[in-house]
PDB file of C-alpha atoms and ligand atoms in Angstrom:
ATOM      1  CA  UNK A  16       0.215  65.172 -11.057  1.00 50.00           C
ATOM      2  CA  UNK A  17       2.621  62.379 -11.872  1.00 56.00           C
ATOM      3  CA  UNK A  18       1.654  58.835 -12.633  1.00 65.00           C
ATOM      4  CA  UNK A  19       3.282  55.978 -10.828  1.00 67.00           C
ATOM      5  CA  UNK A  20       5.076  53.861 -13.366  1.00 72.00           C
ATOM      6  CA  UNK A  21       4.893  50.134 -12.963  1.00 70.00           C
ATOM      7  CA  UNK A  22       6.772  47.669 -15.131  1.00 75.00           C
ATOM      8  CA  UNK A  23       4.901  46.552 -18.250  1.00 81.00           C
ATOM      9  CA  UNK A  24       4.292  42.787 -18.201  1.00 83.00           C
ATOM     10  CA  UNK A  25       5.948  40.748 -20.980  1.00 85.00           C
ATOM     11  CA  UNK A  26       2.650  40.267 -22.818  1.00 87.00           C
ATOM     12  CA  UNK A  27       4.237  38.310 -25.681  1.00 88.00           C
ATOM     13  CA  UNK A  28       5.392  35.682 -23.212  1.00 87.00           C
ATOM     14  CA  UNK A  29       1.768  35.134 -22.116  1.00 87.00           C
ATOM     15  CA  UNK A  30       0.437  34.530 -25.640  1.00 88.00           C
ATOM     16  CA  UNK A  31      -1.529  32.845 -27.077  1.00 87.00           C
ATOM     17  CA  UNK A  32      -3.109  32.295 -23.638  1.00 86.00           C
ATOM     18  CA  UNK A  33      -4.212  35.903 -23.082  1.00 87.00           C
ATOM     19  CA  UNK A  34      -5.892  36.114 -26.487  1.00 86.00           C
ATOM     20  CA  UNK A  35      -7.710  32.849 -25.829  1.00 87.00           C
ATOM     21  CA  UNK A  36      -8.753  34.208 -22.435  1.00 87.00           C
ATOM     22  CA  UNK A  37     -10.301  37.282 -24.085  1.00 86.00           C
ATOM     23  CA  UNK A  38     -12.298  35.043 -26.435  1.00 85.00           C
ATOM     24  CA  UNK A  39     -13.377  32.641 -23.694  1.00 84.00           C
ATOM     25  CA  UNK A  40     -14.325  35.439 -21.313  1.00 83.00           C
ATOM     26  CA  UNK A  41     -17.384  36.294 -23.381  1.00 80.00           C
ATOM     27  CA  UNK A  42     -18.621  32.686 -23.276  1.00 86.00           C
ATOM     28  CA  UNK A  43     -17.571  31.174 -19.946  1.00 87.00           C
ATOM     29  CA  UNK A  44     -19.675  32.268 -16.952  1.00 90.00           C
ATOM     30  CA  UNK A  45     -16.881  31.389 -14.521  1.00 91.00           C
ATOM     31  CA  UNK A  46     -14.462  33.742 -16.275  1.00 90.00           C
ATOM     32  CA  UNK A  47     -17.191  36.406 -16.444  1.00 90.00           C
ATOM     33  CA  UNK A  48     -17.712  36.090 -12.673  1.00 93.00           C
ATOM     34  CA  UNK A  49     -13.984  36.416 -12.070  1.00 93.00           C
ATOM     35  CA  UNK A  50     -13.731  39.501 -14.290  1.00 91.00           C
ATOM     36  CA  UNK A  51     -16.806  41.000 -12.634  1.00 92.00           C
ATOM     37  CA  UNK A  52     -15.206  40.535  -9.207  1.00 93.00           C
ATOM     38  CA  UNK A  53     -11.961  42.023 -10.558  1.00 92.00           C
ATOM     39  CA  UNK A  54     -13.470  45.221 -11.961  1.00 92.00           C
ATOM     40  CA  UNK A  55     -15.528  45.649  -8.756  1.00 95.00           C
ATOM     41  CA  UNK A  56     -12.357  45.536  -6.673  1.00 94.00           C
ATOM     42  CA  UNK A  57     -13.224  42.225  -4.994  1.00 95.00           C
ATOM     43  CA  UNK A  58      -9.790  40.855  -5.742  1.00 94.00           C
ATOM     44  CA  UNK A  59      -9.718  38.098  -3.131  1.00 95.00           C
ATOM     45  CA  UNK A  60     -12.985  36.762  -4.590  1.00 96.00           C
ATOM     46  CA  UNK A  61     -11.545  37.019  -8.114  1.00 94.00           C
ATOM     47  CA  UNK A  62      -8.445  35.172  -6.929  1.00 94.00           C
ATOM     48  CA  UNK A  63     -10.544  32.404  -5.365  1.00 95.00           C
ATOM     49  CA  UNK A  64     -12.498  32.000  -8.630  1.00 94.00           C
ATOM     50  CA  UNK A  65      -9.280  31.900 -10.644  1.00 92.00           C
ATOM     51  CA  UNK A  66      -7.754  29.341  -8.288  1.00 91.00           C
ATOM     52  CA  UNK A  67     -10.877  27.167  -8.566  1.00 91.00           C
ATOM     53  CA  UNK A  68     -10.588  27.246 -12.374  1.00 89.00           C
ATOM     54  CA  UNK A  69      -6.874  26.455 -12.142  1.00 87.00           C
ATOM     55  CA  UNK A  70      -7.582  23.498  -9.886  1.00 82.00           C
ATOM     56  CA  UNK A  71     -10.295  22.167 -12.205  1.00 82.00           C
ATOM     57  CA  UNK A  72      -7.968  22.488 -15.188  1.00 80.00           C
ATOM     58  CA  UNK A  73      -5.537  20.136 -13.504  1.00 75.00           C
ATOM     59  CA  UNK A  74      -2.662  22.579 -13.165  1.00 79.00           C
ATOM     60  CA  UNK A  75      -0.823  22.765  -9.869  1.00 80.00           C
ATOM     61  CA  UNK A  76      -0.334  26.549 -10.163  1.00 85.00           C
ATOM     62  CA  UNK A  77      -2.294  28.862  -7.857  1.00 90.00           C
ATOM     63  CA  UNK A  78      -2.256  32.632  -7.272  1.00 92.00           C
ATOM     64  CA  UNK A  79      -2.085  34.058  -3.769  1.00 92.00           C
ATOM     65  CA  UNK A  80      -1.929  37.502  -2.206  1.00 93.00           C
ATOM     66  CA  UNK A  81       1.472  38.507  -0.851  1.00 91.00           C
ATOM     67  CA  UNK A  82       2.578  41.822   0.731  1.00 93.00           C
ATOM     68  CA  UNK A  83       4.073  42.956  -2.613  1.00 89.00           C
ATOM     69  CA  UNK A  84       0.955  42.069  -4.632  1.00 89.00           C
ATOM     70  CA  UNK A  85       0.262  38.645  -6.118  1.00 92.00           C
ATOM     71  CA  UNK A  86       2.442  35.601  -6.517  1.00 90.00           C
ATOM     72  CA  UNK A  87       2.311  32.198  -8.109  1.00 89.00           C
ATOM     73  CA  UNK A  88       2.527  29.147  -5.914  1.00 88.00           C
ATOM     74  CA  UNK A  89       2.362  25.501  -6.742  1.00 84.00           C
ATOM     75  CA  UNK A  90       0.048  23.276  -4.803  1.00 73.00           C
ATOM     76  CA  UNK A  91       1.701  20.285  -3.240  1.00 63.00           C
ATOM     77  CA  UNK A  92      -1.332  18.093  -3.875  1.00 62.00           C
ATOM     78  CA  UNK A  93       0.002  15.206  -5.920  1.00 55.00           C
ATOM     79  CA  UNK A  94      -3.367  14.436  -7.432  1.00 60.00           C
ATOM     80  CA  UNK A  95      -5.232  17.292  -9.014  1.00 64.00           C
ATOM     81  CA  UNK A  96      -8.967  17.272  -9.497  1.00 66.00           C
ATOM     82  CA  UNK A  97      -8.404  16.541 -13.183  1.00 68.00           C
ATOM     83  CA  UNK A  98      -6.340  13.467 -12.353  1.00 72.00           C
ATOM     84  CA  UNK A  99      -9.019  12.273  -9.918  1.00 75.00           C
ATOM     85  CA  UNK A 100     -11.919  12.552 -12.341  1.00 75.00           C
ATOM     86  CA  UNK A 101      -9.811  11.158 -15.167  1.00 77.00           C
ATOM     87  CA  UNK A 102      -8.979   8.069 -13.085  1.00 83.00           C
ATOM     88  CA  UNK A 103     -12.641   7.733 -12.149  1.00 85.00           C
ATOM     89  CA  UNK A 104     -13.651   7.956 -15.811  1.00 88.00           C
ATOM     90  CA  UNK A 105     -11.221   5.147 -16.652  1.00 89.00           C
ATOM     91  CA  UNK A 106     -12.613   3.003 -13.839  1.00 90.00           C
ATOM     92  CA  UNK A 107     -16.210   3.569 -15.007  1.00 90.00           C
ATOM     93  CA  UNK A 108     -15.342   2.819 -18.635  1.00 91.00           C
ATOM     94  CA  UNK A 109     -13.643  -0.384 -17.497  1.00 90.00           C
ATOM     95  CA  UNK A 110     -16.092  -1.658 -14.869  1.00 90.00           C
ATOM     96  CA  UNK A 111     -19.137   0.615 -14.661  1.00 91.00           C
ATOM     97  CA  UNK A 112     -20.315   2.538 -11.599  1.00 92.00           C
ATOM     98  CA  UNK A 113     -20.778  -0.312  -9.106  1.00 92.00           C
ATOM     99  CA  UNK A 114     -17.496   0.195  -7.261  1.00 94.00           C
ATOM    100  CA  UNK A 115     -18.217   3.781  -6.200  1.00 91.00           C
ATOM    101  CA  UNK A 116     -19.760   3.342  -2.741  1.00 94.00           C
ATOM    102  CA  UNK A 117     -20.689   5.084   0.483  1.00 92.00           C
ATOM    103  CA  UNK A 118     -19.936   3.336   3.791  1.00 94.00           C
ATOM    104  CA  UNK A 119     -23.003   1.462   5.018  1.00 94.00           C
ATOM    105  CA  UNK A 120     -22.447   2.278   8.694  1.00 93.00           C
ATOM    106  CA  UNK A 121     -25.407   4.582   9.390  1.00 93.00           C
ATOM    107  CA  UNK A 122     -23.386   7.352  11.031  1.00 92.00           C
ATOM    108  CA  UNK A 123     -20.699   7.355   8.319  1.00 90.00           C
ATOM    109  CA  UNK A 124     -20.719   9.207   4.995  1.00 89.00           C
ATOM    110  CA  UNK A 125     -17.259   8.135   3.829  1.00 90.00           C
ATOM    111  CA  UNK A 126     -16.992   7.506   0.086  1.00 89.00           C
ATOM    112  CA  UNK A 127     -14.698   4.738  -1.137  1.00 93.00           C
ATOM    113  CA  UNK A 128     -13.800   2.715  -4.223  1.00 92.00           C
ATOM    114  CA  UNK A 129     -14.563  -0.960  -3.745  1.00 94.00           C
ATOM    115  CA  UNK A 130     -11.424  -2.769  -4.921  1.00 93.00           C
ATOM    116  CA  UNK A 131     -12.502  -6.272  -3.909  1.00 93.00           C
ATOM    117  CA  UNK A 132     -12.666  -8.959  -6.615  1.00 92.00           C
ATOM    118  CA  UNK A 133     -16.408  -9.475  -6.239  1.00 91.00           C
ATOM    119  CA  UNK A 134     -17.291  -5.844  -5.471  1.00 91.00           C
ATOM    120  CA  UNK A 135     -18.663  -6.940  -2.077  1.00 93.00           C
ATOM    121  CA  UNK A 136     -17.183  -4.329   0.224  1.00 94.00           C
ATOM    122  CA  UNK A 137     -19.706  -2.456   2.379  1.00 95.00           C
ATOM    123  CA  UNK A 138     -17.671  -0.286   4.731  1.00 95.00           C
ATOM    124  CA  UNK A 139     -14.990   2.385   4.568  1.00 93.00           C
ATOM    125  CA  UNK A 140     -11.444   1.619   5.749  1.00 90.00           C
ATOM    126  CA  UNK A 141     -12.013   2.566   9.376  1.00 91.00           C
ATOM    127  CA  UNK A 142     -15.314   0.712   9.756  1.00 92.00           C
ATOM    128  CA  UNK A 143     -14.183  -2.329   7.790  1.00 88.00           C
ATOM    129  CA  UNK A 144     -11.350  -2.790  10.291  1.00 75.00           C
ATOM    130  CA  UNK A 145     -13.735  -2.683  13.255  1.00 67.00           C
ATOM    131  CA  UNK A 146     -15.988  -5.228  11.478  1.00 63.00           C
ATOM    132  CA  UNK A 147     -12.982  -7.514  11.011  1.00 62.00           C
ATOM    133  CA  UNK A 148     -12.047  -7.239  14.718  1.00 62.00           C
ATOM    134  CA  UNK A 149     -15.568  -8.151  15.789  1.00 61.00           C
ATOM    135  CA  UNK A 150     -15.675 -11.078  13.357  1.00 56.00           C
ATOM    136  CA  UNK A 151     -18.747  -9.766  11.579  1.00 52.00           C
ATOM    137  CA  UNK A 152     -19.112  -8.257   8.153  1.00 49.00           C
ATOM    138  CA  UNK A 153     -22.594  -6.761   8.450  1.00 49.00           C
ATOM    139  CA  UNK A 154     -22.371  -4.962  11.831  1.00 43.00           C
ATOM    140  CA  UNK A 155     -19.258  -2.823  12.220  1.00 43.00           C
TER     141      UNK A 155
HETATM  142 ZN1   ZN B   6     -17.465   4.247   7.487  1.00 58.67          ZN
END
């Protein structure tokens, strides 16, 4: 019985990240869940968990399944989740929470940042425009 030889990864090139991963894996439940999925053979689930952690970390790198195995891709999203929450944190530290709003049209759940001088905006972009056309601010 012969073993199939696969190339050995350049482990040194992945340090110190891999060593940190081994330390974190015992503490971080997300990494534990990913490893659990991995060793159970649920690789697409493991990949989804890894990609979620990558997105939260603010990196644009993702892993995806390809016919030859796995490949790195870069997301084309300009703003990562980390950039979004970082910008939000700066806004809150500058002006508090009052500008984070949900459209007041009853059928709408759109979230928006109120950028008006007096923080008086009530509606999302699409419903604010219809309110302007009808000449009323309260009834879009
Ligand atoms: Zn709306």
